[in-house]
mmCIF file of C-alpha atoms in Angstrom:
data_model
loop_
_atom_site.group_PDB
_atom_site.id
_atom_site.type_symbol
_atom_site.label_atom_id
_atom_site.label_comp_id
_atom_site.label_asym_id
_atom_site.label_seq_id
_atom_site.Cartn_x
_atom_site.Cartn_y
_atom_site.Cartn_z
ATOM 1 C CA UNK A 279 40.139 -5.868 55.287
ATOM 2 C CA UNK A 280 43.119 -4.119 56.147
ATOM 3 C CA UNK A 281 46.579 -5.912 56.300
ATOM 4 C CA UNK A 282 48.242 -3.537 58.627
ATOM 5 C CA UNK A 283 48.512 -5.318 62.588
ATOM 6 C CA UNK A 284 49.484 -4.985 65.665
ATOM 7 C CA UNK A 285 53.748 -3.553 65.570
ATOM 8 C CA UNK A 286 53.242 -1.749 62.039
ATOM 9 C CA UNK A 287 54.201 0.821 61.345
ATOM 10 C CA UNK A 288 51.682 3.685 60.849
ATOM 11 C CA UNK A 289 51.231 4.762 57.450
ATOM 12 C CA UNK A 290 52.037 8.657 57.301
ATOM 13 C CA UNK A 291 49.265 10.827 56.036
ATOM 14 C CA UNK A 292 48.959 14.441 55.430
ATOM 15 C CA UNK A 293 45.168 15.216 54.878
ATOM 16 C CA UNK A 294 42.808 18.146 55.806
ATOM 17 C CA UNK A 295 40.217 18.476 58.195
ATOM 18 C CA UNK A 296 37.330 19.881 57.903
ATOM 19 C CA UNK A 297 37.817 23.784 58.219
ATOM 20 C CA UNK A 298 41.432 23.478 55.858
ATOM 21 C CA UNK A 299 43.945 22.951 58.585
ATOM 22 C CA UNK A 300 47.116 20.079 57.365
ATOM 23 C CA UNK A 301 46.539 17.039 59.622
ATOM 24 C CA UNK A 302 49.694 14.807 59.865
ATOM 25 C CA UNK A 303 50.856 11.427 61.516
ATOM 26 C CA UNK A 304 53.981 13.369 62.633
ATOM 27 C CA UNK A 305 51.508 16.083 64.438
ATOM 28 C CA UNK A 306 51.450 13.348 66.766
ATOM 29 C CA UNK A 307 54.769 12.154 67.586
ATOM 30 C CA UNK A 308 55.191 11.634 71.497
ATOM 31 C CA UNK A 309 50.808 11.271 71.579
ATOM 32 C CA UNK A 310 49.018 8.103 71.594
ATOM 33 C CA UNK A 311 46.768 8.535 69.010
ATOM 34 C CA UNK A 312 42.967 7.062 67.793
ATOM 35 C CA UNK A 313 42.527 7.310 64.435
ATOM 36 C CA UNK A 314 39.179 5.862 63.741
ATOM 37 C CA UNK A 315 37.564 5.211 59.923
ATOM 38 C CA UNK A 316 34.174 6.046 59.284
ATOM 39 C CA UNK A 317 31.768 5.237 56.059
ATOM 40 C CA UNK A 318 29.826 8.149 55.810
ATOM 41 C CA UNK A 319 29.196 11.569 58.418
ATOM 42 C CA UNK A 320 26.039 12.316 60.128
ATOM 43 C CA UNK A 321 24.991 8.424 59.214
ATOM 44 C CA UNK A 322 23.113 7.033 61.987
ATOM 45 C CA UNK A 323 26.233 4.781 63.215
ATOM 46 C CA UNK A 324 28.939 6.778 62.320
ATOM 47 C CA UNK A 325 27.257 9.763 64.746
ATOM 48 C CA UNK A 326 26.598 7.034 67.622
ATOM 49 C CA UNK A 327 30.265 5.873 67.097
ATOM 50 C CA UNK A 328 31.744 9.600 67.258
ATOM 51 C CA UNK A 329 29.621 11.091 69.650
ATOM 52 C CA UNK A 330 30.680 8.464 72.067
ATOM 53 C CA UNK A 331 34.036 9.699 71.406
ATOM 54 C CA UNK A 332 33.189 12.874 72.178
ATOM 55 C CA UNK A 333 30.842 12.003 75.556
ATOM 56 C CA UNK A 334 34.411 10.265 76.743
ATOM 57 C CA UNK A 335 36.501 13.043 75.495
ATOM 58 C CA UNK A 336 38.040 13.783 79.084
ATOM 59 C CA UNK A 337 39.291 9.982 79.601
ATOM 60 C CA UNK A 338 40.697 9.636 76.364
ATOM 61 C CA UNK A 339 42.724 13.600 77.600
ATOM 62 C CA UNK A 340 43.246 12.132 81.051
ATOM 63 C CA UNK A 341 45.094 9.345 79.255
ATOM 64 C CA UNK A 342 47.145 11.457 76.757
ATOM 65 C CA UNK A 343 45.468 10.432 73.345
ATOM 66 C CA UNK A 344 44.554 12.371 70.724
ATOM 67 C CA UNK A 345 41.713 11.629 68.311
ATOM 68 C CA UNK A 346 41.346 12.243 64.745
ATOM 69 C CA UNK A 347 38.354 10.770 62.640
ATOM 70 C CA UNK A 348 38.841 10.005 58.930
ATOM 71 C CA UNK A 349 36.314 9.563 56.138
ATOM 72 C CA UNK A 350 35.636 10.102 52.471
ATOM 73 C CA UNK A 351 33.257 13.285 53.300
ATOM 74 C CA UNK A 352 34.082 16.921 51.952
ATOM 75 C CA UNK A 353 35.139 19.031 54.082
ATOM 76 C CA UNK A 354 31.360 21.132 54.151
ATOM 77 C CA UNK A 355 30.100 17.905 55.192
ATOM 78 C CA UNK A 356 32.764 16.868 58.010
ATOM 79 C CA UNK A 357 32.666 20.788 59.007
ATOM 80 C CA UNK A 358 28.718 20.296 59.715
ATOM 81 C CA UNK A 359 29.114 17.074 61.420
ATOM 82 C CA UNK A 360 31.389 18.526 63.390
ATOM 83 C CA UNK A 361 29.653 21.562 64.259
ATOM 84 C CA UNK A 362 27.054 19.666 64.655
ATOM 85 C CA UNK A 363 27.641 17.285 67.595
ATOM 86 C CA UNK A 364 30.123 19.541 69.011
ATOM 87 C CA UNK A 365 32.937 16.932 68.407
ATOM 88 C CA UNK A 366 36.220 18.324 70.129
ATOM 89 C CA UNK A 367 38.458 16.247 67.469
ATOM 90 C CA UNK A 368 39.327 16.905 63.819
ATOM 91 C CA UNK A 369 37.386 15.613 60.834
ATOM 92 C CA UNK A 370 39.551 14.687 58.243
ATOM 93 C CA UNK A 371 38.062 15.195 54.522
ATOM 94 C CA UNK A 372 40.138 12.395 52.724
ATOM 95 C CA UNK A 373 37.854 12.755 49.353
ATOM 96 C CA UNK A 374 41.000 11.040 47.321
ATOM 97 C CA UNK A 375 40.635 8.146 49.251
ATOM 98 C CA UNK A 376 44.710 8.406 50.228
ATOM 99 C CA UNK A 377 44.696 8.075 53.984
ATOM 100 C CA UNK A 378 41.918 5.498 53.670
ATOM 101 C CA UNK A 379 43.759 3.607 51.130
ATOM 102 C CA UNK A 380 47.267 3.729 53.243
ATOM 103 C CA UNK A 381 45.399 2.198 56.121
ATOM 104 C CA UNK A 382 43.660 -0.268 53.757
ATOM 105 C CA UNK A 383 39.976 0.718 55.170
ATOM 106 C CA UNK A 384 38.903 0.490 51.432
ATOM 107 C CA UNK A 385 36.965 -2.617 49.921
ATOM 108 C CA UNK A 386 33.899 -4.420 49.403
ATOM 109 C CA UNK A 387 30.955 -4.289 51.618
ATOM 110 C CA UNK A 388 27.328 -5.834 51.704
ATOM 111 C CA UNK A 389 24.595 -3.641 52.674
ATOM 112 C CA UNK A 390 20.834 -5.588 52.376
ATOM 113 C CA UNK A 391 21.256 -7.491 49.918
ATOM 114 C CA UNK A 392 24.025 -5.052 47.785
ATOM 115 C CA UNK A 393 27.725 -5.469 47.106
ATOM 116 C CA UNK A 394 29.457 -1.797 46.822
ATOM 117 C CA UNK A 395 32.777 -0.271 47.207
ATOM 118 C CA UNK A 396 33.286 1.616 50.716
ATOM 119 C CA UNK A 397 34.776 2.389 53.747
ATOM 120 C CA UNK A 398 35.559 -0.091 56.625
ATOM 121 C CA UNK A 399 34.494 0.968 60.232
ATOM 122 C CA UNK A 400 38.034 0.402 61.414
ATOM 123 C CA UNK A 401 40.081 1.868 64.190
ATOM 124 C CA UNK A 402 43.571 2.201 64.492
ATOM 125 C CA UNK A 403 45.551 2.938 68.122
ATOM 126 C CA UNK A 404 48.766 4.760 67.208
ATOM 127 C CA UNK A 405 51.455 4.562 70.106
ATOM 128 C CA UNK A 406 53.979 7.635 70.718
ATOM 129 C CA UNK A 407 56.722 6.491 68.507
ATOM 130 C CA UNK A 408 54.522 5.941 65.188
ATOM 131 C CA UNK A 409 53.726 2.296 65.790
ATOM 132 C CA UNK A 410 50.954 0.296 65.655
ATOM 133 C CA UNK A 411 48.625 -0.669 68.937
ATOM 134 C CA UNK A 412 45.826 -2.150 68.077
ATOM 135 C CA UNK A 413 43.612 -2.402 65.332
ATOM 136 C CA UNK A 414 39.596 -2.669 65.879
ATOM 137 C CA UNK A 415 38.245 -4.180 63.170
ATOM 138 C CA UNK A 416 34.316 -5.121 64.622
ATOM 139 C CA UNK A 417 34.058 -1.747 66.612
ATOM 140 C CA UNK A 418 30.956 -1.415 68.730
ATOM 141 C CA UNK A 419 29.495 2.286 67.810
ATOM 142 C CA UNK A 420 28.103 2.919 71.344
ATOM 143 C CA UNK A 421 30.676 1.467 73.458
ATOM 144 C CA UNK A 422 34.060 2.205 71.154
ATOM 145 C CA UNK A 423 35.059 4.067 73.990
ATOM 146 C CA UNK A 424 35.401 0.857 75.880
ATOM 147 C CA UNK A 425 37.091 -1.018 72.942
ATOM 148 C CA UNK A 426 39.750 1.563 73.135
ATOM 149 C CA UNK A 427 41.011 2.254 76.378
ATOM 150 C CA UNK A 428 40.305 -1.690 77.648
#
């Protein structure tokens, strides 16, 4: 879905998370970052994918990343997810669809039969000057972990 790749650029966002606070790309500069893209919180695989985040929190520290998870939610709904599964990262509440729309997470999806509009499960690995990693386009929700720090 997304045309961004490996040596892009990152798009800059500016978004809040889920209790208010301004979350920016530029927070980040000299951090590896994982910003991962979510459909919908406290969904059966968005929770599997985050709380494996969370259950690996100390590797991804240990290894100087940061993560930030992004969806469409409101921030009452990201701020309960959150709360929660005791998730240690930010939620970012990106109801405008402009962070997920920079990262082009945004498109067509089939769900059981249905064609709808929605967000791609998509990671993106953000190095320390801004660029580009990786990109995860088929991420496994249990074992993301893996995906990332391979």
């Amino acid at each position: 879905m997304t045309t961004l790749k490996e040596g892009d650029k990152a798009p800059d966002f500016k978004a809040e998370d889920q209790d208010g606070n301004i979350v920016q790309l530029s927070d980040f500069k000299g951090k590896k970052l994982v910003l991962f893209f979510y459909p919908k919180a406290s969904t059966p695989g968005c929770t599997a994918e985050a709380c494996n985040l969370r259950d690996n929190w100390e590797q991804f520290q240990e290894k100087g990343y940061a993560v930030v998870g992004v969806s469409a939610d409101s921030k009452k709904r990201q701020s309960n997810f959150k709360n929660k599964y005791e998730f240690p990262f930010p939620l970012l509440a990106d109801e405008d669809k402009e962070v997920i729309n920079a990262y082009g997470v945004w498109g067509p999806k089939k769900f059981m039969g249905k064609e709808y509009d929605g967000i791609h499960r998509t990671t993106f690995i953000i190095n320390e000057e801004g660029k580009i990693e990786d990109v995860i386009k088929k991420v496994k929700t249990k074992e993301h972990t893996a995906q990332i720090l391979e």
